[in-house]
XYZ file of C-alpha atoms in Angstrom:
86
model
C 0.000 0.000 0.000
C 2.879 2.343 0.731
C 4.266 1.720 -2.736
C 0.922 2.821 -4.216
C 1.163 6.170 -2.430
C -1.285 5.475 0.402
C -0.689 7.620 3.500
C 1.283 5.689 6.172
C -1.431 6.144 8.837
C -4.084 4.721 6.507
C -1.823 1.836 5.531
C -1.070 1.054 9.176
C -4.744 1.136 10.154
C -5.709 -1.101 7.222
C -2.981 -3.605 8.088
C -4.049 -3.673 11.737
C -7.650 -4.304 10.718
C -6.667 -7.174 8.433
C -4.504 -8.716 11.167
C -7.371 -8.424 13.658
C -9.791 -10.233 11.342
C -7.233 -12.934 10.490
C -6.391 -13.532 14.155
C -10.063 -13.660 15.101
C -10.769 -16.199 12.355
C -7.850 -18.409 13.404
C -8.836 -18.214 17.075
C -12.430 -19.098 16.235
C -11.253 -22.125 14.229
C -9.089 -23.332 17.107
C -11.980 -22.832 19.542
C -14.467 -24.723 17.367
C -12.129 -27.701 17.046
C -11.190 -27.651 20.748
C -7.499 -27.035 20.141
C -6.976 -23.993 22.387
C -4.467 -24.326 25.223
C -6.031 -21.805 27.604
C -2.935 -21.243 29.769
C -0.852 -20.435 26.714
C -3.663 -18.398 25.133
C -4.000 -16.095 28.154
C -0.248 -15.490 28.265
C -0.236 -14.639 24.558
C -3.259 -12.375 25.055
C -1.586 -10.317 27.769
C 1.815 -10.168 26.054
C 0.193 -9.114 22.770
C -1.991 -6.494 24.447
C 0.815 -4.862 26.410
C 3.295 -5.012 23.518
C 0.728 -3.324 21.269
C -0.019 -0.701 23.920
C 3.670 0.041 24.439
C 4.307 0.231 20.686
C 1.302 2.477 20.106
C 2.298 4.887 22.878
C 5.939 4.947 21.767
C 5.153 5.470 18.100
C 2.558 8.164 18.868
C 5.115 9.979 21.026
C 7.743 9.890 18.270
C 5.298 11.046 15.590
C 3.987 13.939 17.706
C 7.451 14.975 18.889
C 9.133 15.007 15.469
C 6.038 15.532 13.273
C 7.117 12.806 10.853
C 5.025 9.952 9.499
C 8.080 8.053 8.278
C 8.251 6.142 11.578
C 5.065 4.320 10.606
C 6.543 3.302 7.256
C 9.767 2.159 8.931
C 7.891 0.079 11.508
C 5.770 -1.593 8.805
C 8.909 -2.275 6.792
C 10.631 -3.708 9.858
C 7.759 -6.090 10.556
C 7.686 -7.234 6.925
C 11.459 -7.763 6.978
C 11.287 -9.704 10.240
C 8.457 -11.912 8.976
C 10.379 -12.591 5.756
C 13.451 -13.666 7.727
C 11.428 -16.001 9.937
């Protein structure tokens, strides 16, 4: 989306929405088939929530302090690079 000229904030919000729907669908499938390990699921829930909260606060602080949207593009690029390496 960034390569097509979409604003970084719009691209980030769209990506987050797609990830939310994908995660919800996968979680629902695991629940329906009885494959959820609840101890592990609650740990992942809390780690994911607090990591997202920390990242959102940190990125918002950097964007407001320096008035640059490039941090969003760099963070999206970093996640794509990390997922490609894994």
